[in-house]
């Protein structure tokens, strides 16, 4: 599924995000920035130890990364250039600011990307694995956040990718994105 807004192509794919040749991939990290399971584990394995070294320096400087915030490191051995690490909210039923915090993950990642001159970026399905956010609800928040950002910055990004690891996840983002087709 693919739509266009200004100069930006926004699309969904099924892939292992660590294999993508884009300027930046986004990591669904945790506040410690010390790695973990899921996509976080896959990124640290594929990228190698330099990513963790950079994360440690960041934590020394700023402490734990609050939910919804984003920081950037290089991508080590992966084909992308950078990893933007953000921390999604843990799903507690929806009344603990989960949608707002998830939206912040996308907005703060895109803001940081723009500051760094990143033109192509891929997001995993933040919070919908270990953190338990229902994927259909997360897809709504994610797609709206990205479209709103692009509509406010129509001449900046070349490509923004929603990367599902499995077809079920991708289908939800694709169906949400199709609502924005003009
Ligand atoms: N490429 C793309 N997507 C992936 C990959 C991969 N290589 N591996 C896993 N995913 C998908 C999962 O299938 C899920 O759809 O990423 C999505 C997010 O799942 P998690 O990685 O579990 O992330 P999240 O729910 O945000 O939980 C974050 O998990 O291990 C940790 O350190 C991380 O504590 C943090 C928590």
Coordinates of N, CA and C and ligand atoms in Angstrom, one line a residue:
X1 N 0.8 -1.2 0.0 CA 0.0 0.0 0.0 C 0.9 1.3 0.0
X2 N 0.5 2.2 -0.8 CA 1.4 3.4 -0.9 C 0.5 4.6 -1.3
X3 N 0.8 5.8 -0.6 CA 0.1 7.0 -1.0 C 1.2 8.1 -1.1
X4 N 0.8 9.2 -1.7 CA 1.7 10.3 -1.9 C 1.2 11.6 -1.2
X5 N 2.0 12.3 -0.5 CA 1.6 13.6 0.1 C 2.8 14.6 -0.2
X6 N 2.5 15.6 -1.0 CA 3.6 16.5 -1.3 C 4.7 15.7 -2.1
X7 N 5.9 15.8 -1.7 CA 7.0 15.0 -2.3 C 7.2 13.6 -1.7
X8 N 6.4 13.4 -0.6 CA 6.7 12.2 0.2 C 5.8 11.0 -0.2
X9 N 6.5 9.8 -0.4 CA 5.7 8.6 -0.6 C 5.7 7.9 0.8
X10 N 4.4 7.6 1.2 CA 4.2 6.9 2.5 C 3.7 5.5 2.1
X11 N 4.5 4.4 2.6 CA 4.0 3.1 2.2 C 4.2 2.1 3.3
X12 N 3.6 0.9 3.1 CA 3.7 -0.2 4.0 C 4.4 -1.3 3.3
X13 N 5.2 -2.1 4.1 CA 5.8 -3.2 3.5 C 5.9 -4.3 4.6
X14 N 6.2 -5.6 4.1 CA 6.5 -6.6 5.1 C 8.0 -6.9 4.9
X15 N 8.8 -6.8 6.0 CA 10.2 -7.0 5.9 C 10.8 -7.0 7.3
X16 N 12.1 -7.5 7.3 CA 12.9 -7.4 8.5 C 13.5 -6.0 8.4
X17 N 13.2 -5.2 9.3 CA 13.6 -3.7 9.2 C 15.2 -3.6 9.2
X18 N 15.9 -4.6 9.7 CA 17.3 -4.5 9.8 C 18.0 -4.6 8.4
X19 N 17.2 -5.1 7.4 CA 17.8 -5.3 6.1 C 17.5 -4.1 5.2
X20 N 16.8 -3.1 5.6 CA 16.4 -2.0 4.7 C 17.5 -1.0 4.5
X21 N 17.6 -0.6 3.2 CA 18.6 0.4 2.8 C 17.9 1.8 2.8
X22 N 17.7 2.3 3.9 CA 17.1 3.6 4.1 C 18.1 4.5 4.9
X23 N 17.8 5.8 4.9 CA 18.7 6.7 5.8 C 18.6 6.3 7.2
X24 N 17.4 6.0 7.7 CA 17.2 5.7 9.1 C 16.1 4.6 9.3
X25 N 16.4 3.7 10.3 CA 15.4 2.8 10.8 C 15.1 3.2 12.2
X26 N 13.8 3.0 12.6 CA 13.5 3.4 14.0 C 13.4 2.1 14.8
X27 N 13.9 2.2 16.0 CA 13.9 1.1 17.0 C 12.9 1.3 18.1
X28 N 12.1 0.3 18.3 CA 11.1 0.3 19.4 C 11.9 -0.2 20.6
X29 N 12.6 0.8 21.3 CA 13.5 0.4 22.4 C 12.7 0.5 23.7
X30 N 13.5 0.4 24.8 CA 13.0 0.7 26.1 C 13.8 1.8 26.8
X31 N 13.3 2.3 27.9 CA 14.0 3.5 28.5 C 15.4 3.3 28.8
X32 N 15.9 2.1 29.0 CA 17.3 1.8 29.4 C 18.2 2.0 28.2
X33 N 17.7 1.9 27.0 CA 18.5 1.9 25.8 C 19.6 0.8 25.8
X34 N 19.4 -0.2 26.6 CA 20.4 -1.3 26.7 C 20.1 -2.5 25.8
X35 N 19.1 -2.4 24.9 CA 18.7 -3.5 24.1 C 17.6 -4.4 24.8
X36 N 17.2 -5.4 24.1 CA 16.1 -6.2 24.6 C 15.7 -7.2 23.6
X37 N 14.4 -7.6 23.6 CA 14.0 -8.6 22.6 C 13.4 -8.0 21.4
X38 N 12.6 -8.7 20.6 CA 11.8 -8.1 19.5 C 12.7 -7.4 18.5
X39 N 12.2 -6.3 18.0 CA 12.9 -5.5 17.0 C 14.2 -4.9 17.6
X40 N 14.1 -4.5 18.8 CA 15.3 -4.0 19.5 C 16.5 -5.0 19.5
X41 N 16.2 -6.2 19.9 CA 17.2 -7.3 19.9 C 17.7 -7.5 18.5
X42 N 16.8 -7.5 17.5 CA 17.2 -7.7 16.1 C 18.2 -6.6 15.6
X43 N 17.9 -5.4 16.0 CA 18.7 -4.2 15.5 C 20.1 -4.3 16.2
X44 N 20.1 -4.5 17.4 CA 21.5 -4.6 18.1 C 22.3 -5.8 17.6
X45 N 21.6 -6.9 17.3 CA 22.3 -8.1 16.7 C 22.9 -7.8 15.3
X46 N 22.0 -7.2 14.5 CA 22.4 -6.9 13.1 C 23.4 -5.8 13.0
X47 N 23.3 -4.8 13.9 CA 24.1 -3.6 13.8 C 25.5 -3.8 14.5
X48 N 25.5 -4.7 15.5 CA 26.8 -4.9 16.2 C 26.9 -4.0 17.3
X49 N 28.1 -4.1 18.1 CA 28.3 -3.5 19.4 C 28.4 -1.9 19.4
X50 N 28.7 -1.3 18.2 CA 28.8 0.1 18.2 C 27.5 0.8 18.6
X51 N 26.4 0.2 18.3 CA 25.1 0.9 18.7 C 24.9 0.9 20.2
X52 N 25.3 -0.2 20.9 CA 25.1 -0.2 22.3 C 26.1 0.8 22.9
X53 N 27.3 0.9 22.4 CA 28.3 1.8 22.9 C 27.8 3.3 22.8
X54 N 27.2 3.6 21.7 CA 26.6 4.9 21.5 C 25.4 5.2 22.5
X55 N 24.6 4.1 22.6 CA 23.5 4.2 23.6 C 23.9 4.5 25.0
X56 N 25.0 3.8 25.4 CA 25.5 4.0 26.7 C 26.0 5.4 26.9
X57 N 26.6 6.0 25.9 CA 27.1 7.4 26.0 C 25.9 8.3 26.2
X58 N 24.8 8.0 25.4 CA 23.6 8.9 25.5 C 23.0 8.8 26.9
X59 N 22.9 7.6 27.5 CA 22.3 7.4 28.8 C 23.2 8.1 29.9
X60 N 24.5 8.1 29.7 CA 25.4 8.8 30.6 C 25.1 10.3 30.6
X61 N 24.8 10.7 29.4 CA 24.5 12.2 29.3 C 23.1 12.6 29.8
X62 N 22.1 11.8 29.3 CA 20.7 12.3 29.5 C 19.9 11.4 30.5
X63 N 20.5 10.3 30.9 CA 19.7 9.4 31.8 C 18.8 8.5 30.9
X64 N 17.8 7.9 31.6 CA 16.9 7.0 30.8 C 16.0 7.8 29.9
X65 N 15.7 7.2 28.8 CA 14.9 7.9 27.7 C 13.4 7.8 28.1
X66 N 12.8 9.0 28.3 CA 11.4 8.9 28.6 C 10.5 8.4 27.5
X67 N 9.4 7.8 27.8 CA 8.5 7.3 26.8 C 8.0 8.4 25.8
X68 N 8.1 8.1 24.6 CA 7.6 9.1 23.6 C 8.8 9.9 23.0
X69 N 10.0 9.9 23.6 CA 11.1 10.7 23.2 C 11.9 9.9 22.2
X70 N 12.9 10.5 21.5 CA 13.7 9.8 20.5 C 15.1 10.3 20.6
X71 N 16.1 9.4 20.3 CA 17.5 9.7 20.2 C 18.1 9.0 19.0
X72 N 19.3 9.4 18.6 CA 19.8 8.8 17.3 C 21.2 8.3 17.5
X73 N 21.5 7.1 16.9 CA 22.9 6.6 16.8 C 23.1 6.2 15.4
X74 N 24.4 5.8 15.1 CA 24.7 5.2 13.8 C 24.0 3.8 13.7
X75 N 24.1 3.2 12.6 CA 23.4 1.9 12.4 C 24.4 0.7 12.3
X76 N 25.7 1.0 12.7 CA 26.7 -0.1 12.7 C 26.8 -0.8 11.4
X77 N 26.6 -2.1 11.4 CA 26.8 -3.0 10.2 C 25.6 -3.1 9.3
X78 N 24.5 -2.4 9.7 CA 23.3 -2.5 8.9 C 23.4 -1.6 7.6
X79 N 22.6 -1.9 6.6 CA 22.6 -1.1 5.4 C 22.1 0.4 5.5
X80 N 21.3 0.6 6.6 CA 20.8 2.0 6.8 C 22.0 2.8 7.5
X81 N 21.8 4.1 7.6 CA 22.9 4.9 8.1 C 22.7 5.2 9.6
X82 N 21.4 5.4 10.0 CA 21.2 5.7 11.4 C 20.1 4.8 12.0
X83 N 20.1 4.8 13.3 CA 19.0 4.2 14.1 C 18.4 5.3 15.0
X84 N 17.1 5.5 14.9 CA 16.4 6.4 15.8 C 15.8 5.5 16.8
X85 N 16.2 5.7 18.1 CA 15.6 4.9 19.2 C 14.5 5.7 19.8
X86 N 13.3 5.1 19.9 CA 12.2 5.7 20.6 C 11.6 4.7 21.6
X87 N 10.9 5.2 22.6 CA 10.3 4.3 23.5 C 8.8 4.4 23.5
X88 N 8.1 3.3 23.0 CA 6.7 3.3 23.0 C 6.1 3.1 24.3
X89 N 4.8 3.4 24.4 CA 4.1 3.2 25.7 C 3.7 1.7 25.9
X90 N 3.7 1.3 27.1 CA 3.2 -0.1 27.4 C 1.6 0.1 27.5
X91 N 0.9 -0.8 26.8 CA -0.5 -0.8 26.8 C -1.1 -1.2 28.1
X92 N -1.9 -0.3 28.8 CA -2.6 -0.6 30.0 C -4.1 -0.5 29.9
X93 N -4.6 -0.6 28.7 CA -6.0 -0.5 28.4 C -6.5 0.8 27.7
X94 N -5.6 1.8 27.6 CA -5.9 2.9 26.8 C -6.1 4.2 27.6
X95 N -6.2 4.1 28.9 CA -6.5 5.3 29.7 C -5.3 5.9 30.4
X96 N -4.1 5.5 30.0 CA -2.9 6.1 30.6 C -2.1 6.8 29.5
X97 N -2.8 7.6 28.8 CA -2.1 8.5 27.7 C -1.4 7.7 26.7
X98 N -1.8 6.4 26.5 CA -1.1 5.6 25.5 C -1.1 6.2 24.1
X99 N -2.3 6.6 23.6 CA -2.3 7.2 22.2 C -1.4 8.4 22.1
X100 N -1.5 9.3 23.0 CA -0.6 10.5 23.0 C 0.8 10.2 23.0
X101 N 1.2 9.2 23.9 CA 2.6 8.9 24.0 C 3.1 8.2 22.7
X102 N 2.2 7.3 22.1 CA 2.6 6.7 20.9 C 2.8 7.7 19.7
X103 N 1.8 8.6 19.7 CA 1.9 9.7 18.7 C 3.3 10.4 18.8
X104 N 3.7 10.7 20.1 CA 4.9 11.4 20.3 C 6.1 10.7 19.8
X105 N 6.1 9.3 19.8 CA 7.2 8.5 19.3 C 7.4 8.8 17.8
X106 N 6.3 8.9 17.1 CA 6.4 9.1 15.6 C 6.8 10.6 15.3
X107 N 6.2 11.5 16.0 CA 6.5 12.9 15.8 C 7.9 13.3 16.2
X108 N 8.3 12.8 17.4 CA 9.7 13.1 17.8 C 10.8 12.4 16.9
X109 N 10.5 11.2 16.4 CA 11.4 10.5 15.5 C 11.5 11.3 14.2
X110 N 10.4 11.8 13.7 CA 10.4 12.5 12.4 C 11.1 13.9 12.6
X111 N 10.9 14.5 13.7 CA 11.5 15.8 14.0 C 13.0 15.6 14.0
X112 N 13.5 14.6 14.7 CA 14.9 14.3 14.8 C 15.5 13.9 13.5
X113 N 14.7 13.2 12.7 CA 15.2 12.8 11.4 C 15.4 14.0 10.5
X114 N 14.4 14.9 10.6 CA 14.5 16.2 9.8 C 15.7 17.0 10.2
X115 N 16.0 17.1 11.5 CA 17.2 17.8 12.0 C 18.4 17.2 11.4
X116 N 18.5 15.9 11.2 CA 19.7 15.2 10.8 C 19.8 15.1 9.3
X117 N 18.9 15.6 8.5 CA 18.9 15.5 7.1 C 18.5 14.2 6.5
X118 N 17.8 13.4 7.3 CA 17.4 12.1 6.9 C 16.1 12.2 5.9
X119 N 16.2 11.6 4.8 CA 15.1 11.7 3.8 C 14.3 10.5 3.7
X120 N 14.8 9.3 4.0 CA 14.0 8.1 4.0 C 14.1 7.4 5.3
X121 N 13.0 7.0 5.8 CA 12.9 6.4 7.2 C 11.9 5.3 7.3
X122 N 12.2 4.3 8.0 CA 11.3 3.1 8.2 C 11.0 2.9 9.7
X123 N 9.7 2.8 10.0 CA 9.2 2.5 11.3 C 8.8 1.1 11.5
X124 N 9.1 0.5 12.6 CA 8.4 -0.8 12.9 C 7.1 -0.5 13.6
X125 N 6.4 -1.5 13.9 CA 5.1 -1.3 14.6 C 5.3 -1.1 16.1
X126 N 5.6 0.1 16.4 CA 6.0 0.4 17.8 C 4.9 0.1 18.8
X127 N 5.4 -0.6 19.9 CA 4.5 -0.9 21.0 C 3.6 -2.1 20.8
X128 N 3.5 -2.7 19.6 CA 2.5 -3.8 19.4 C 3.0 -5.2 19.7
X129 N 4.3 -5.3 20.1 CA 4.8 -6.6 20.5 C 4.7 -6.8 22.0
X130 N 5.9 -6.8 22.6 CA 6.0 -7.0 24.0 C 5.2 -6.0 24.8
X131 N 5.0 -4.8 24.3 CA 4.3 -3.8 25.0 C 2.8 -3.8 24.9
X132 N 2.3 -4.7 24.0 CA 0.9 -5.1 24.1 C -0.1 -4.2 23.5
X133 N 0.3 -3.1 22.8 CA -0.7 -2.2 22.2 C -1.4 -2.9 21.1
X134 N -2.8 -2.9 21.1 CA -3.5 -3.6 20.0 C -3.1 -3.0 18.6
X135 N -2.8 -3.8 17.7 CA -2.2 -3.3 16.4 C -3.1 -2.4 15.7
X136 N -4.4 -2.7 15.7 CA -5.4 -1.9 14.9 C -5.5 -0.5 15.5
X137 N -5.4 -0.4 16.8 CA -5.4 0.9 17.5 C -4.0 1.6 17.2
X138 N -2.9 0.9 17.3 CA -1.6 1.5 17.1 C -1.5 2.1 15.7
X139 N -2.0 1.3 14.7 CA -1.9 1.7 13.3 C -2.6 3.0 13.1
X140 N -3.8 3.2 13.7 CA -4.6 4.4 13.5 C -3.7 5.6 14.0
X141 N -3.2 5.5 15.2 CA -2.4 6.6 15.8 C -1.1 6.9 14.9
X142 N -0.5 5.8 14.5 CA 0.8 5.9 13.8 C 0.6 6.6 12.4
X143 N -0.4 6.1 11.7 CA -0.6 6.7 10.4 C -1.1 8.1 10.5
X144 N -2.0 8.4 11.4 CA -2.4 9.8 11.5 C -1.2 10.8 11.9
X145 N -0.4 10.3 12.8 CA 0.8 11.1 13.2 C 1.7 11.4 12.0
X146 N 1.9 10.4 11.2 CA 2.8 10.6 10.1 C 2.2 11.5 9.0
X147 N 0.9 11.2 8.7 CA 0.3 12.1 7.7 C 0.2 13.5 8.2
X148 N -0.1 13.8 9.4 CA -0.2 15.1 9.9 C 1.2 15.8 9.8
X149 N 2.2 15.1 10.2 CA 3.6 15.6 10.1 C 3.9 16.0 8.7
X150 N 3.6 15.1 7.8 CA 4.0 15.3 6.4 C 3.2 16.4 5.8
X151 N 1.9 16.6 6.2 CA 1.1 17.7 5.7 C 1.7 19.0 6.2
X152 N 2.3 19.0 7.3 CA 2.9 20.2 7.8 C 4.3 20.5 7.2
X153 N 4.9 19.4 6.7 CA 6.3 19.5 6.2 C 6.3 18.8 4.8
X154 N 5.5 19.3 3.8 CA 5.2 18.6 2.6 C 6.4 18.5 1.6
X155 N 7.5 19.3 1.9 CA 8.6 19.3 0.9 C 9.8 18.6 1.5
X156 N 9.7 17.8 2.5 CA 10.9 17.3 3.1 C 11.2 15.8 2.9
X157 N 10.5 14.9 3.4 CA 10.8 13.5 3.3 C 10.6 12.9 1.9
X158 N 11.5 12.0 1.4 CA 11.3 11.3 0.2 C 10.3 10.1 0.4
X159 N 10.7 9.4 1.5 CA 9.9 8.1 1.7 C 9.8 7.8 3.2
X160 N 8.6 7.5 3.6 CA 8.4 7.0 5.0 C 7.7 5.7 4.9
X161 N 8.3 4.7 5.6 CA 7.8 3.3 5.4 C 7.3 2.8 6.8
X162 N 6.1 2.2 6.7 CA 5.7 1.4 7.9 C 6.1 -0.1 7.6
X163 N 7.0 -0.6 8.4 CA 7.5 -1.9 8.1 C 6.9 -2.9 9.1
X164 N 6.0 -3.7 8.6 CA 5.5 -4.8 9.4 C 6.4 -6.0 9.3
X165 N 6.5 -6.8 10.4 CA 7.4 -7.9 10.3 C 6.6 -9.1 9.8
X166 N 5.3 -9.0 9.9 CA 4.4 -10.1 9.5 C 3.3 -9.5 8.7
X167 N 2.7 -10.3 7.8 CA 1.6 -9.8 6.9 C 0.4 -9.3 7.7
X168 N 0.1 -9.9 8.8 CA -1.0 -9.4 9.7 C -0.9 -8.0 10.1
X169 N 0.3 -7.7 10.6 CA 0.6 -6.3 11.1 C 0.6 -5.3 9.9
X170 N 1.2 -5.7 8.8 CA 1.3 -4.8 7.7 C -0.1 -4.5 7.2
X171 N -1.0 -5.5 7.2 CA -2.4 -5.3 6.7 C -3.1 -4.2 7.4
X172 N -2.9 -4.2 8.7 CA -3.5 -3.1 9.5 C -3.0 -1.7 9.2
X173 N -1.7 -1.6 9.0 CA -1.2 -0.3 8.6 C -1.7 0.1 7.2
X174 N -1.7 -0.9 6.3 CA -2.1 -0.7 4.9 C -3.6 -0.2 4.9
X175 N -4.4 -0.9 5.7 CA -5.8 -0.6 5.6 C -6.1 0.8 6.2
X176 N -5.3 1.2 7.2 CA -5.4 2.5 7.8 C -4.9 3.6 6.8
X177 N -3.8 3.3 6.2 CA -3.2 4.2 5.2 C -4.2 4.5 4.0
X178 N -4.9 3.4 3.6 CA -5.8 3.5 2.5 C -7.0 4.5 2.8
X179 N -7.3 4.8 4.0 CA -8.3 5.8 4.4 C -7.8 7.2 4.0
X180 N -6.5 7.4 3.7 CA -6.0 8.7 3.4 C -5.7 8.9 1.9
X181 N -6.1 7.9 1.2 CA -5.9 8.0 -0.3 C -6.8 9.1 -0.8
X182 N -6.3 10.0 -1.7 CA -7.1 11.1 -2.2 C -7.8 10.7 -3.5
Ligands
LIG1 N1 11.8 -6.1 11.7 C1 10.6 -5.4 11.8 N2 9.8 -5.6 12.8 C2 10.1 -6.5 13.8 C3 11.3 -7.2 13.8 C4 12.2 -6.9 12.7 N3 13.4 -7.5 12.6 N4 11.4 -8.0 14.9 C5 10.2 -7.8 15.6 N5 9.4 -6.9 14.9 C6 8.1 -6.4 15.2 C7 7.2 -7.2 16.1 O1 6.7 -8.4 15.4 C8 6.1 -6.2 16.5 O2 5.2 -6.2 15.4 O3 8.2 -5.2 15.9 C9 6.9 -4.9 16.5 C10 7.1 -4.3 17.9 O4 7.4 -5.4 18.8 P1 8.5 -5.3 19.9 O5 9.9 -5.4 19.3 O6 8.2 -6.3 20.9 O7 8.4 -3.8 20.5 P2 7.4 -3.2 21.6 O8 6.1 -3.8 21.6 O9 7.5 -1.7 21.4 O10 8.1 -3.5 23.0 C11 9.3 -2.9 23.3 O11 10.4 -4.9 23.6 O12 12.4 -6.1 23.7 C12 11.8 -5.0 23.9 O13 13.6 -3.6 24.4 C13 12.4 -3.6 23.9 O14 11.6 -3.6 26.1 C14 11.3 -3.1 24.8 C15 10.0 -3.7 24.3

